[in-house]
Short mmCIF file of C-alpha atoms in Angstrom, two decimals:
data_model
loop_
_atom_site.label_atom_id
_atom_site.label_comp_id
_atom_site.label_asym_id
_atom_site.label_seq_id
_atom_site.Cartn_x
_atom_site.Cartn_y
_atom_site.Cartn_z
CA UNK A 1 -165.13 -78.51 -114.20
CA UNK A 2 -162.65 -75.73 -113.46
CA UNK A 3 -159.56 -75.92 -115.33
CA UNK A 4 -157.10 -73.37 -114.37
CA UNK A 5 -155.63 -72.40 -117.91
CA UNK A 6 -152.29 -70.25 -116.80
CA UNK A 7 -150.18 -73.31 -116.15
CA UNK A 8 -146.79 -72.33 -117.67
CA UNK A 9 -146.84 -75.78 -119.29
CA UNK A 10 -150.06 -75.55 -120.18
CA UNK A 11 -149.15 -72.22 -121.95
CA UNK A 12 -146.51 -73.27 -123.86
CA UNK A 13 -147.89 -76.13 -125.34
CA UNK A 14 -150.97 -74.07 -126.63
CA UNK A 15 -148.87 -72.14 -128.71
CA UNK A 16 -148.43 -75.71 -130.85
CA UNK A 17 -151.76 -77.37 -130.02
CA UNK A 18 -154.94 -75.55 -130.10
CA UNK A 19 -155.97 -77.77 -126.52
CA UNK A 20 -159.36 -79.20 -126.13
CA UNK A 21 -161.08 -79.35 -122.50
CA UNK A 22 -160.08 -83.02 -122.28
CA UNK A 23 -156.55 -81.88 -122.94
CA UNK A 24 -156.29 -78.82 -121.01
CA UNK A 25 -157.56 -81.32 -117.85
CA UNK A 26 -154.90 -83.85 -118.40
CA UNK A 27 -152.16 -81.32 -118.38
CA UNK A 28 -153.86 -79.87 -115.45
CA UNK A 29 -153.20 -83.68 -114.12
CA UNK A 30 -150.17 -83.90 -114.39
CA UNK A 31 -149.46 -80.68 -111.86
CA UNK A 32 -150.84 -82.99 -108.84
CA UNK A 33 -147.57 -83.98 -107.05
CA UNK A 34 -146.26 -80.59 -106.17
CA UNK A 35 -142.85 -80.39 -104.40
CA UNK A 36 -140.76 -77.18 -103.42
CA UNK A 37 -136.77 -77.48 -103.65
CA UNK A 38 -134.03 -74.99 -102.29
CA UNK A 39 -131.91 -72.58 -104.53
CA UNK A 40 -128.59 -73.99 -104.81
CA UNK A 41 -129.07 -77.38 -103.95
CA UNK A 42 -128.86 -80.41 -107.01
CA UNK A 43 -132.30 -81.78 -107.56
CA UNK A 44 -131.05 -84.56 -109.78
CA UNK A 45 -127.26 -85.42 -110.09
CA UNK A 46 -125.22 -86.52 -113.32
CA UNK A 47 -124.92 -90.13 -113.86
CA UNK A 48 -127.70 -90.60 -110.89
CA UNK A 49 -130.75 -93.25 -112.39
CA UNK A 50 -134.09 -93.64 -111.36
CA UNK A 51 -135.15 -90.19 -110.55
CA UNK A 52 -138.25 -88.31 -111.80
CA UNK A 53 -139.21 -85.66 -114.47
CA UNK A 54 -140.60 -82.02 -113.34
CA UNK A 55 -142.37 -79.21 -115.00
CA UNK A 56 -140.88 -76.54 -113.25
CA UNK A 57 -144.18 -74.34 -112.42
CA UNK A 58 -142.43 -71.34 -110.44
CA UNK A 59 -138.55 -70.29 -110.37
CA UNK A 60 -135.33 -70.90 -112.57
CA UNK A 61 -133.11 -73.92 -112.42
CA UNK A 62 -130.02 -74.24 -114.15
CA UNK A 63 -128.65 -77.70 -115.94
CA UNK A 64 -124.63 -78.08 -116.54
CA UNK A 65 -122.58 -81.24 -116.63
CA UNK A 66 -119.09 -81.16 -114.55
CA UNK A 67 -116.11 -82.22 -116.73
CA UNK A 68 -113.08 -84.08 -115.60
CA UNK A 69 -111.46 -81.23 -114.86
CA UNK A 70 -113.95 -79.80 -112.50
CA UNK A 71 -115.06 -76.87 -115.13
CA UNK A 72 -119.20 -76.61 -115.76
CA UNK A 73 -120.52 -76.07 -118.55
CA UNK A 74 -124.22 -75.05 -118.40
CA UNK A 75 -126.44 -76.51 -120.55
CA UNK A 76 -129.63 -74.42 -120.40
CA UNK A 77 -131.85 -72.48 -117.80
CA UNK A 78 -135.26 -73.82 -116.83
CA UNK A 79 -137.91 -71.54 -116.89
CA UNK A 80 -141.48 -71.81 -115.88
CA UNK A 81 -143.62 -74.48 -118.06
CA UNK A 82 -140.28 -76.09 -118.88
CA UNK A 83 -139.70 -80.02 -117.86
CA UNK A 84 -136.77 -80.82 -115.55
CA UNK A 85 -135.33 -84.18 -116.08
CA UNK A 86 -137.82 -85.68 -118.86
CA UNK A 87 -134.47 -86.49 -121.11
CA UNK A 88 -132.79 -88.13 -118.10
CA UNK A 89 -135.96 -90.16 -117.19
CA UNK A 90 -136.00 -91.30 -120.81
CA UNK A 91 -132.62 -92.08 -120.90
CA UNK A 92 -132.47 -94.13 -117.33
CA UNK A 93 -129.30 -92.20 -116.16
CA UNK A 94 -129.11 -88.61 -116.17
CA UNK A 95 -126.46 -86.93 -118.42
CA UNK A 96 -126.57 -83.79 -116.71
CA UNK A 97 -127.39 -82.36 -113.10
CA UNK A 98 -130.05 -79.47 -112.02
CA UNK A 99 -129.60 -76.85 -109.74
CA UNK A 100 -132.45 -74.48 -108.67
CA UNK A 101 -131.27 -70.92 -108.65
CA UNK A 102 -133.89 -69.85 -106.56
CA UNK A 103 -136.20 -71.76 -104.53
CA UNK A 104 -138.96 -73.33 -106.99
CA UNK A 105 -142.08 -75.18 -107.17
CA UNK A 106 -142.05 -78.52 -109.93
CA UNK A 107 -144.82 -80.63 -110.08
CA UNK A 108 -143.34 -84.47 -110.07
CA UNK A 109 -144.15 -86.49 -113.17
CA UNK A 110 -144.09 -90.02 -113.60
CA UNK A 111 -143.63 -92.13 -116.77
CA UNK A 112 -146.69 -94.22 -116.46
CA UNK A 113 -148.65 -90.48 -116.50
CA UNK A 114 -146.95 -89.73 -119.75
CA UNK A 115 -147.87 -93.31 -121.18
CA UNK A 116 -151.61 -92.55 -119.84
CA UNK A 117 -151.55 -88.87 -121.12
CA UNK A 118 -150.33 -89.88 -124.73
CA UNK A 119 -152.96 -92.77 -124.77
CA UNK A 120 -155.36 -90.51 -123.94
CA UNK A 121 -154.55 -88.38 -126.44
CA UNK A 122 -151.52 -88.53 -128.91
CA UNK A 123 -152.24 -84.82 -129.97
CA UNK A 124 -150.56 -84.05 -126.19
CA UNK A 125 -147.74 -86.40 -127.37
CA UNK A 126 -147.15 -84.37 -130.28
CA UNK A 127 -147.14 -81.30 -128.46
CA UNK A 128 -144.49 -82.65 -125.80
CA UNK A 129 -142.03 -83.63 -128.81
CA UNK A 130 -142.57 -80.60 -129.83
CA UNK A 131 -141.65 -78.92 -126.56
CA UNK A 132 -138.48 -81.33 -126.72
CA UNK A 133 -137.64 -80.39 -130.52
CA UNK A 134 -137.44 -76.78 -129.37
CA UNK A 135 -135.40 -77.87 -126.51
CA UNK A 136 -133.16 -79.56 -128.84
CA UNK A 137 -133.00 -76.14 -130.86
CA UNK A 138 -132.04 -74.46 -128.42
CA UNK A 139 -129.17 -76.71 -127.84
CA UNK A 140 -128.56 -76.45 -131.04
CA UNK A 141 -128.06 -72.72 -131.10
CA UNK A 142 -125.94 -72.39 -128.25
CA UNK A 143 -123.95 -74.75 -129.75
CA UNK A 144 -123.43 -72.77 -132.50
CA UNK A 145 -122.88 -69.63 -130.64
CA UNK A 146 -119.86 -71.46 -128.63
CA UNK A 147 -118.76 -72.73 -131.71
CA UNK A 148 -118.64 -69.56 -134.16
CA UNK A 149 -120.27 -66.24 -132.58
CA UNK A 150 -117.97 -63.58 -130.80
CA UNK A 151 -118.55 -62.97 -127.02
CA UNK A 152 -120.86 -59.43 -127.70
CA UNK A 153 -123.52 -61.40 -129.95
CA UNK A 154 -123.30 -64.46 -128.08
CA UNK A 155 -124.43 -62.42 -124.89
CA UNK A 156 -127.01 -60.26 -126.78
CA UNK A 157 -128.30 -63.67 -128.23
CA UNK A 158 -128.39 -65.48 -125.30
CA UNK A 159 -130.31 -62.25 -123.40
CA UNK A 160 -132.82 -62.02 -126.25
CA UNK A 161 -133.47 -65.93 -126.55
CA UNK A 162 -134.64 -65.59 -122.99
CA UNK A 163 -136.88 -62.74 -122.98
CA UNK A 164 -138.34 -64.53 -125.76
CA UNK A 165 -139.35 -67.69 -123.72
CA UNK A 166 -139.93 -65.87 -121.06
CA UNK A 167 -142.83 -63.95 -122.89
CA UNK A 168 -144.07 -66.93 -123.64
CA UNK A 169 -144.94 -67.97 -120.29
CA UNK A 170 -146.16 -64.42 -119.48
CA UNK A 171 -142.93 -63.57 -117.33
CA UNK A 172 -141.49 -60.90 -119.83
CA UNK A 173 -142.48 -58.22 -122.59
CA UNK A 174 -140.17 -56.24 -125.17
CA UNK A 175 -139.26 -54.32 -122.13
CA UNK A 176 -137.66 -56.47 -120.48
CA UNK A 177 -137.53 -59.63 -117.76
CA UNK A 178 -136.57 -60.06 -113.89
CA UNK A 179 -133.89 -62.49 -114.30
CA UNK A 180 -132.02 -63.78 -111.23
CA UNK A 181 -128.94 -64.98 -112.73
CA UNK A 182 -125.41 -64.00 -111.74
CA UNK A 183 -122.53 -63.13 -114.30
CA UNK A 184 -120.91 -66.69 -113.12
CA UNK A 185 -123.95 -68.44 -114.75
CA UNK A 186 -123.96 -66.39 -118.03
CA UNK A 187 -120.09 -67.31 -118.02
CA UNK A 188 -120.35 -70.79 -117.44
CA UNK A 189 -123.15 -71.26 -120.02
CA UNK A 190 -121.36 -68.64 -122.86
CA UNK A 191 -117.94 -70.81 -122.38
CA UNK A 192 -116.90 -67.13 -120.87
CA UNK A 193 -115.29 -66.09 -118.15
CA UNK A 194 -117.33 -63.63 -115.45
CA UNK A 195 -114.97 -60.88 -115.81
CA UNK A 196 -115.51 -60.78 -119.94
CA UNK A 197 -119.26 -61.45 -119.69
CA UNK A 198 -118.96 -58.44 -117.30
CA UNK A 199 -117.16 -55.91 -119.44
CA UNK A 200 -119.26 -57.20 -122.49
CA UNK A 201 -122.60 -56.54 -121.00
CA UNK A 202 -120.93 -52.68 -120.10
CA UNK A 203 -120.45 -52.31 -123.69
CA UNK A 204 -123.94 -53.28 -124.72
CA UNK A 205 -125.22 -50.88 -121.66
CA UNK A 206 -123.23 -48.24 -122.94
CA UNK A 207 -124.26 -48.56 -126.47
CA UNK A 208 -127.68 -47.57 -125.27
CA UNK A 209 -128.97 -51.51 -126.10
CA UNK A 210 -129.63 -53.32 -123.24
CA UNK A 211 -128.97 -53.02 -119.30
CA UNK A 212 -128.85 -56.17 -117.09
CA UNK A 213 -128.37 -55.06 -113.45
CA UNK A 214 -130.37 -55.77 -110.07
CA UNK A 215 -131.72 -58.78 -111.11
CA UNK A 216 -133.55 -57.07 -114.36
CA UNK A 217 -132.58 -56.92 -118.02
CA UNK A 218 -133.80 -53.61 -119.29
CA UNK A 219 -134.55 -53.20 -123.52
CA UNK A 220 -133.47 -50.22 -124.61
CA UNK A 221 -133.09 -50.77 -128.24
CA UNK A 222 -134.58 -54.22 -129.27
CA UNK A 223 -134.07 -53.52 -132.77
CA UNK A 224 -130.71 -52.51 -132.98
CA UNK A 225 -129.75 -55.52 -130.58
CA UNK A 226 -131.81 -58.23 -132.69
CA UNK A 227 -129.91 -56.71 -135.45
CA UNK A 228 -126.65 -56.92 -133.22
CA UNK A 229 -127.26 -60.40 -132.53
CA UNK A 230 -128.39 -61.75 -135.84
CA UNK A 231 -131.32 -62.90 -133.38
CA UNK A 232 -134.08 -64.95 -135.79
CA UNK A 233 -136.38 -66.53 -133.23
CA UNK A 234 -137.72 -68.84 -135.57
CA UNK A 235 -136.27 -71.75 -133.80
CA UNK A 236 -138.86 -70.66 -130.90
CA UNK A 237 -141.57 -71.47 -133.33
CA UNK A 238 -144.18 -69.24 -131.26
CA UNK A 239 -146.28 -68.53 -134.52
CA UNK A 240 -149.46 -69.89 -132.94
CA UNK A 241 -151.14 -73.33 -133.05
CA UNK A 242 -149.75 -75.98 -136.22
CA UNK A 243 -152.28 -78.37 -134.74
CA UNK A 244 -155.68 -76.99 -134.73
CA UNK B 1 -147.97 -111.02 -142.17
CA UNK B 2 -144.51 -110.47 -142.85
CA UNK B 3 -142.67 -108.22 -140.94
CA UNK B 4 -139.33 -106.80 -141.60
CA UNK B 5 -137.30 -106.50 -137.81
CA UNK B 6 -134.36 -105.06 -139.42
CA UNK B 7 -135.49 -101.70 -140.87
CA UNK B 8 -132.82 -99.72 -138.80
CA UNK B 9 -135.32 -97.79 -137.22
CA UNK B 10 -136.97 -100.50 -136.03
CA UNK B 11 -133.69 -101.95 -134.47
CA UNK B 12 -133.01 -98.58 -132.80
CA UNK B 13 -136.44 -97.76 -131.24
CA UNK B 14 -136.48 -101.73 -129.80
CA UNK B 15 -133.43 -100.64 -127.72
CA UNK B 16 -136.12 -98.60 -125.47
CA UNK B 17 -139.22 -100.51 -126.20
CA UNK B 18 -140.03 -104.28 -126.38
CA UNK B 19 -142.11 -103.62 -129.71
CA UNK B 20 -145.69 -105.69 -130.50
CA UNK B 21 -146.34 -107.69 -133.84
CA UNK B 22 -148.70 -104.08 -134.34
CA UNK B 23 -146.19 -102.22 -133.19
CA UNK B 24 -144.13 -103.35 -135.78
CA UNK B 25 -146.32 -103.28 -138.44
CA UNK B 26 -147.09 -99.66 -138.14
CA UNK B 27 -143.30 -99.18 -137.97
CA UNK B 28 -143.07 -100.92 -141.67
CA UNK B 29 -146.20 -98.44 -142.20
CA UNK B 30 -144.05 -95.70 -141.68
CA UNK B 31 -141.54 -96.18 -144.65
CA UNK B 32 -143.90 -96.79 -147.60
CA UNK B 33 -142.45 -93.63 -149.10
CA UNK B 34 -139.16 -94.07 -150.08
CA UNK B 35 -136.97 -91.27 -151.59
CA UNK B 36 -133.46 -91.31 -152.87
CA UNK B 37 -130.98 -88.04 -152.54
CA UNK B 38 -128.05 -87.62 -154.31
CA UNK B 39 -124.48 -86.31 -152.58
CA UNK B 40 -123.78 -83.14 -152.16
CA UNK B 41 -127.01 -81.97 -152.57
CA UNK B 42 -129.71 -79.72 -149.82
CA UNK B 43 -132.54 -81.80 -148.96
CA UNK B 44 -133.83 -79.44 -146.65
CA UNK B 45 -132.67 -75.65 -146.55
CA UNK B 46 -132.37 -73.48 -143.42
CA UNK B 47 -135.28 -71.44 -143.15
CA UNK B 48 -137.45 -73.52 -145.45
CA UNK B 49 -140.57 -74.31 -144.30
CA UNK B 50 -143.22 -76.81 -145.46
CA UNK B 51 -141.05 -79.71 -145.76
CA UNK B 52 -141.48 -82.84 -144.95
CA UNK B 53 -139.56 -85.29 -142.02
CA UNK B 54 -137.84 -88.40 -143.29
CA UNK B 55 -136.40 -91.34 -141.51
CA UNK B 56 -132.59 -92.20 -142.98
CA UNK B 57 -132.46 -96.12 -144.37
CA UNK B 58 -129.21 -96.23 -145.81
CA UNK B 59 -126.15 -93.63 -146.18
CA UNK B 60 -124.97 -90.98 -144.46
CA UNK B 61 -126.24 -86.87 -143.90
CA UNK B 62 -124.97 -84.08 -142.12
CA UNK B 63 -127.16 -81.44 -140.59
CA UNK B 64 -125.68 -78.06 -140.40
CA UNK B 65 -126.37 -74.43 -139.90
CA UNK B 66 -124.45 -71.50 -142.05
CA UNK B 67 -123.71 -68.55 -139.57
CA UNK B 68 -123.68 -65.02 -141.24
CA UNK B 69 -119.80 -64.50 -141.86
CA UNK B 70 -120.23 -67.92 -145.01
CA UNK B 71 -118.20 -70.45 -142.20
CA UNK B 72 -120.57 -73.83 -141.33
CA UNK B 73 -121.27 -75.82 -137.91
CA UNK B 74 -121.97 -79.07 -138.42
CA UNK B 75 -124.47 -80.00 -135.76
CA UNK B 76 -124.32 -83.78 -136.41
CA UNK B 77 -124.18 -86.41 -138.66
CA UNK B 78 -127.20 -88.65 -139.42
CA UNK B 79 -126.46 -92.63 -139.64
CA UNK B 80 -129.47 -94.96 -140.99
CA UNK B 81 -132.39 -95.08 -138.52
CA UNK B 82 -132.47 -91.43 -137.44
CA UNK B 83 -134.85 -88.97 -137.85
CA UNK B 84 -134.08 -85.90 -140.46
CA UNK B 85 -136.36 -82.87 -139.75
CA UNK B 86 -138.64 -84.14 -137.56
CA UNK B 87 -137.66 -81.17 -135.21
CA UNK B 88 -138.50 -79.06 -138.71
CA UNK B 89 -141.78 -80.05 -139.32
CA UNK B 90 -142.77 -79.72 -135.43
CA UNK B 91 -140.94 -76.28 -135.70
CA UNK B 92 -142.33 -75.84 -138.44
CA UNK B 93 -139.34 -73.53 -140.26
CA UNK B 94 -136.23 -75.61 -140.55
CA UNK B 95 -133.52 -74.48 -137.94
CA UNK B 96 -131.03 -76.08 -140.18
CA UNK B 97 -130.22 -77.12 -143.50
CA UNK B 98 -129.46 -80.92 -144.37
CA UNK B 99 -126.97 -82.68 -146.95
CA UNK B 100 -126.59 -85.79 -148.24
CA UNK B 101 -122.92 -86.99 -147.98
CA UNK B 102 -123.03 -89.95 -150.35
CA UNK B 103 -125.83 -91.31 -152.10
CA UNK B 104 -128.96 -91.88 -149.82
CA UNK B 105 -132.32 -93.61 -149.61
CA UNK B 106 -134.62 -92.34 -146.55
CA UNK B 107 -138.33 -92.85 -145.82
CA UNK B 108 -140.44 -89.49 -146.14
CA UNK B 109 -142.70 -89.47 -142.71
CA UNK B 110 -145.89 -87.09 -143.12
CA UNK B 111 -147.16 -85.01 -139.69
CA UNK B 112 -150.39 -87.24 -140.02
CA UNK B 113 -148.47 -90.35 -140.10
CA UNK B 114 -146.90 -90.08 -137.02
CA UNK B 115 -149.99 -88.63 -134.99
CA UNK B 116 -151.85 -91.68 -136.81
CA UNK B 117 -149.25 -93.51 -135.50
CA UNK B 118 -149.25 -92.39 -131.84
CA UNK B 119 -153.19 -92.55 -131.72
CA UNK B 120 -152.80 -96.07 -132.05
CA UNK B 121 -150.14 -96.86 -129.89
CA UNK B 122 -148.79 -94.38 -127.01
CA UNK B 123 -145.58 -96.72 -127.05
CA UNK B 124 -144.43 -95.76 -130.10
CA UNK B 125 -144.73 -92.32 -129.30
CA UNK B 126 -142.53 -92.48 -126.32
CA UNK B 127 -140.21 -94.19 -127.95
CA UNK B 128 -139.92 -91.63 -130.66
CA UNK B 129 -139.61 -88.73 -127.21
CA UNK B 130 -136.67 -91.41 -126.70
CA UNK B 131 -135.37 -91.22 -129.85
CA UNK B 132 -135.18 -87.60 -129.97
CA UNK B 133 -133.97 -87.25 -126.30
CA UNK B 134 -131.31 -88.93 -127.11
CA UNK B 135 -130.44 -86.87 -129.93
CA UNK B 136 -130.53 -83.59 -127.75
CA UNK B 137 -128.29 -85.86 -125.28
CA UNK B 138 -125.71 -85.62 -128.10
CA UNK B 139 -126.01 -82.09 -129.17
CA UNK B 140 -125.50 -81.66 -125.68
CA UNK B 141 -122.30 -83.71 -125.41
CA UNK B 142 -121.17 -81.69 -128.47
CA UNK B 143 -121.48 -78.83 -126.57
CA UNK B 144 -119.84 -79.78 -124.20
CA UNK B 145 -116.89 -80.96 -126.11
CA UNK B 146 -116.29 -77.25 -128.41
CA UNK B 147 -116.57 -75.35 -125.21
CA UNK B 148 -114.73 -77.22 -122.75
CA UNK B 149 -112.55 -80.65 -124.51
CA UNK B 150 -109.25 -80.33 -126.08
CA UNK B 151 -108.60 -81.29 -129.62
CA UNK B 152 -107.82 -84.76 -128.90
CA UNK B 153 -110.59 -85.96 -126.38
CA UNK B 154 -112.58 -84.24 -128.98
CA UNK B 155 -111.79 -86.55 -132.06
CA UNK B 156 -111.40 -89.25 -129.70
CA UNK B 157 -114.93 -89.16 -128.03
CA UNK B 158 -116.98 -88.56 -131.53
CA UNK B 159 -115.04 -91.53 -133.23
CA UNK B 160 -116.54 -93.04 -130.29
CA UNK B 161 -119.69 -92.01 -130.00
CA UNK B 162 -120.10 -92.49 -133.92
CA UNK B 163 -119.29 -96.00 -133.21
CA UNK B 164 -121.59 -96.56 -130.46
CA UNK B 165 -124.62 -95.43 -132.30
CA UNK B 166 -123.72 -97.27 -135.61
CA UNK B 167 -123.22 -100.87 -134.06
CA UNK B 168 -126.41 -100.31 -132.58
CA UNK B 169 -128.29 -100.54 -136.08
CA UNK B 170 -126.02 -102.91 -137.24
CA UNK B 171 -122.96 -100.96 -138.82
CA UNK B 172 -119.91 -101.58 -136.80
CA UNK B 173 -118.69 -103.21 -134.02
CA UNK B 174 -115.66 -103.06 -131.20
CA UNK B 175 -113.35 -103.49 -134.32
CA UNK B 176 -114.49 -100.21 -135.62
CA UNK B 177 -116.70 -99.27 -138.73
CA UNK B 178 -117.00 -98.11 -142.15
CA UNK B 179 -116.89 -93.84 -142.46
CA UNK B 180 -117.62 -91.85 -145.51
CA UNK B 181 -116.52 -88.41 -143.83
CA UNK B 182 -113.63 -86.33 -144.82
CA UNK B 183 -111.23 -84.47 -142.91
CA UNK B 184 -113.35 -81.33 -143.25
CA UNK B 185 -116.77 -82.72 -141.73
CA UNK B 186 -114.87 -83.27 -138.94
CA UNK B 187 -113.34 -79.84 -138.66
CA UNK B 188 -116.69 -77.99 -139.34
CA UNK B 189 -118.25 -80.50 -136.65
CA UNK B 190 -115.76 -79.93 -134.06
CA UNK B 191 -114.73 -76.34 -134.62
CA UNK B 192 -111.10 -77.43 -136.05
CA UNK B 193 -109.28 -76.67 -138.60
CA UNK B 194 -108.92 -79.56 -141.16
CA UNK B 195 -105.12 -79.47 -141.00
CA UNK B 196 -105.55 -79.48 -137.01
CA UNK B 197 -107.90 -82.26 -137.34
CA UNK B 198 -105.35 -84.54 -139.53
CA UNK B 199 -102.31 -83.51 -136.78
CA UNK B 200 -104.89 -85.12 -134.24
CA UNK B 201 -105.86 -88.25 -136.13
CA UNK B 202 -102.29 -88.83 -137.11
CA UNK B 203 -101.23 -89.03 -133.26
CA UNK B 204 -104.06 -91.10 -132.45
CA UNK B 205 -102.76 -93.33 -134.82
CA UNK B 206 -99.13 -93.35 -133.81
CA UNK B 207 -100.33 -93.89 -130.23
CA UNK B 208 -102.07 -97.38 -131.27
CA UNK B 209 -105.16 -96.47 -130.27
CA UNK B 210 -107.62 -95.77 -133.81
CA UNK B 211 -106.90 -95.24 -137.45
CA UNK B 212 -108.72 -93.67 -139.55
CA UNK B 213 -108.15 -93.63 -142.99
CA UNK B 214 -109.79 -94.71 -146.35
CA UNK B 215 -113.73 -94.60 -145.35
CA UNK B 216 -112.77 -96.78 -142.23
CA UNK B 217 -112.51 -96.02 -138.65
CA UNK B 218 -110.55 -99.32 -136.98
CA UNK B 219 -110.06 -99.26 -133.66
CA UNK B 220 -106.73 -100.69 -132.07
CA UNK B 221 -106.73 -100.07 -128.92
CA UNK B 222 -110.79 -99.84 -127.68
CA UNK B 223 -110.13 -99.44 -123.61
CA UNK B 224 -107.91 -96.85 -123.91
CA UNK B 225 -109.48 -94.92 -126.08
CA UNK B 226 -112.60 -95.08 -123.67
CA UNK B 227 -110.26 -93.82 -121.01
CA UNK B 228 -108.17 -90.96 -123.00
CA UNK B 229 -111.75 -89.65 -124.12
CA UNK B 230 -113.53 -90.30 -120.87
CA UNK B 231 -116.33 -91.59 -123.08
CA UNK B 232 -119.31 -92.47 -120.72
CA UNK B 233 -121.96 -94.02 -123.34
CA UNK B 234 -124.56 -93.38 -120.56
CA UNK B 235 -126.26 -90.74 -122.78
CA UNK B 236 -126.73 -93.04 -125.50
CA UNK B 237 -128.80 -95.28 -123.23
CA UNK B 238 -128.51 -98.71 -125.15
CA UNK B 239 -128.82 -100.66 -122.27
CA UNK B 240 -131.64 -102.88 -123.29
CA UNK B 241 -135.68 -101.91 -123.18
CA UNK B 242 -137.26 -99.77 -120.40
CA UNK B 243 -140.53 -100.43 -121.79
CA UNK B 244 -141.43 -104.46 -122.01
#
């Protein structure tokens, strides 16, 4: 049996589960329905029911909801190995919509292959709440940056919480990461507007921290800007398997 | 076999999932260890690791996270059937700290439990992805609400939302509900002031539409609250079981 072990899911989840063959071939399972989606087009829409759950294997998607007013506020990027739409498919009706930034590959999940994957093997179940707890913390933390941080460690934060998960899936070192978002998406998920998150990420460029330009963010000081950002990435949990 | 339906738990989880007799039972299972926590008091620091998860029976807790410059953002308030630090123990080091706000009694739930749990019945185990899909789905609408809402739709749409999830183990109804938080909760939840928060509450009291006041929300006016807070409780999914 050849089990292709570089899924970004697949990835991921072995940083909490230590994945048996029989596990590593389910996950590998539930990459059969492949589909490809434009950049810039809504995959799912807010308040839209019935639709599927992805794991985005290739690309970045965005999620916001659209307020009354017509302002977004983005809720989170997607990045490879992360699931697109699992909340909303849970939930019946989607709270939020999803927007591919670039064009991107998801493999299509249904919720009977969940139920079969978890009775298969309720170790996989743990490991998928545990990709959804660190979801939730991540939430959690942006909350908290809207809430109380100033725009300069919000930005740092938010640029060092990526590279993080981007490592995780292979797609970043202490370097750096190709990142293909614009200054309107860091704005709309910071609670910003593009012309601050603009002269902010000057200033950190300038101090000599970290450049984000041409669709790359460059380290140039990842101490001094985890110490500029307060940045504890303990909430990413990637100290290796809990579940042996 | 006796089998108690009303654990609140129980009553939440049956929202998603039509639950077995076994089902059930190994619901009951789940709170043999009971604990009580007095007010005031961490049960679970930030950065603590170790600890266990717990599943609130009766009372009220707030999780929250202290930034670096001593102020607090309350993430959310627990109400009795939630989980407490189940996102800890699959992180492993608590995110967040937790306090008791009066007098509480909650269930401790061990790592082995729940996998125990889910080996038996994959059901359960989606249900508890629910259950903690929908609390993301409100961390999200809290996010939503500091960066984008004014004051107002703010306290409008938790009073709400508080509502909604409380009649749905049992603890309120369209008339409103019994609330042990003070002024200040709400002010460290919302990113108010306290005095901004009681300028707030004392409009949407002159404008007939909620009071609240002595450890009681009541609710005067129910539709146009709904309307002035464009409260959608889509994200709170309570729309009967998608599992039979």
């Amino acid at each position: 049996m050849n089990i292709p072990v570089n899924l970004p899911l697949t990835r991921k989840l072995s940083t909490f589960v230590a994945l048996s063959k029989a596990e590593l071939a389910l996950l590998d399972h539930l990459h059969q329905r492949n589909r490809f989606f434009s950049a810039g087009r809504d995959m799912v829409h807010q308040g839209q029911s019935g639709q599927a759950a992805y794991v985005l294997m290739s690309g970045w998607v965005c999620s916001y909801k659209l307020q009354p007013d017509g302002t977004r506020q983005i809720v989170d990027f997607q990045i490879p190995g992360d699931f697109l739409g699992l909340r909303s498919v849970l939930l019946r009706t989607s709270d939020h919509s999803f927007e591919p930034i670039v064009d991107i590959e998801a493999a299509e999940v249904l919720t009977e292959d969940l139920l079969e994957a978890f009775a298969q093997t309720p170790r996989l179940a743990t490991a998928i709440l545990w990709a959804a707890s660190r979801d939730e913390a991540m939430v959690v933390e942006h909350l908290v940056g809207i809430g109380r941080r100033d725009a300069v460690v919000r930005i740092a934060h938010f640029l060092l919480e990526l590279g993080s998960r981007l490592a995780l899936v292979g797609l970043g070192d202490t370097k750096g990461y190709d990142c293909p978002l614009t200054q309107y998406h860091l704005a709309d998920a910071l609670g910003l507007s593009a012309v601050h998150v603009n002269r902010v990420l000057r200033q950190l460029r300038e101090a000599g921290l970290v450049t984000f330009r041409e669709g790359h963010v460059r380290f140039h000081d990842l101490d001094r800007l985890v110490k500029l950002a307060d940045f504890d990435p303990a909430y990413l949990d990637h100290a290796g398997p809990l579940l042996k």
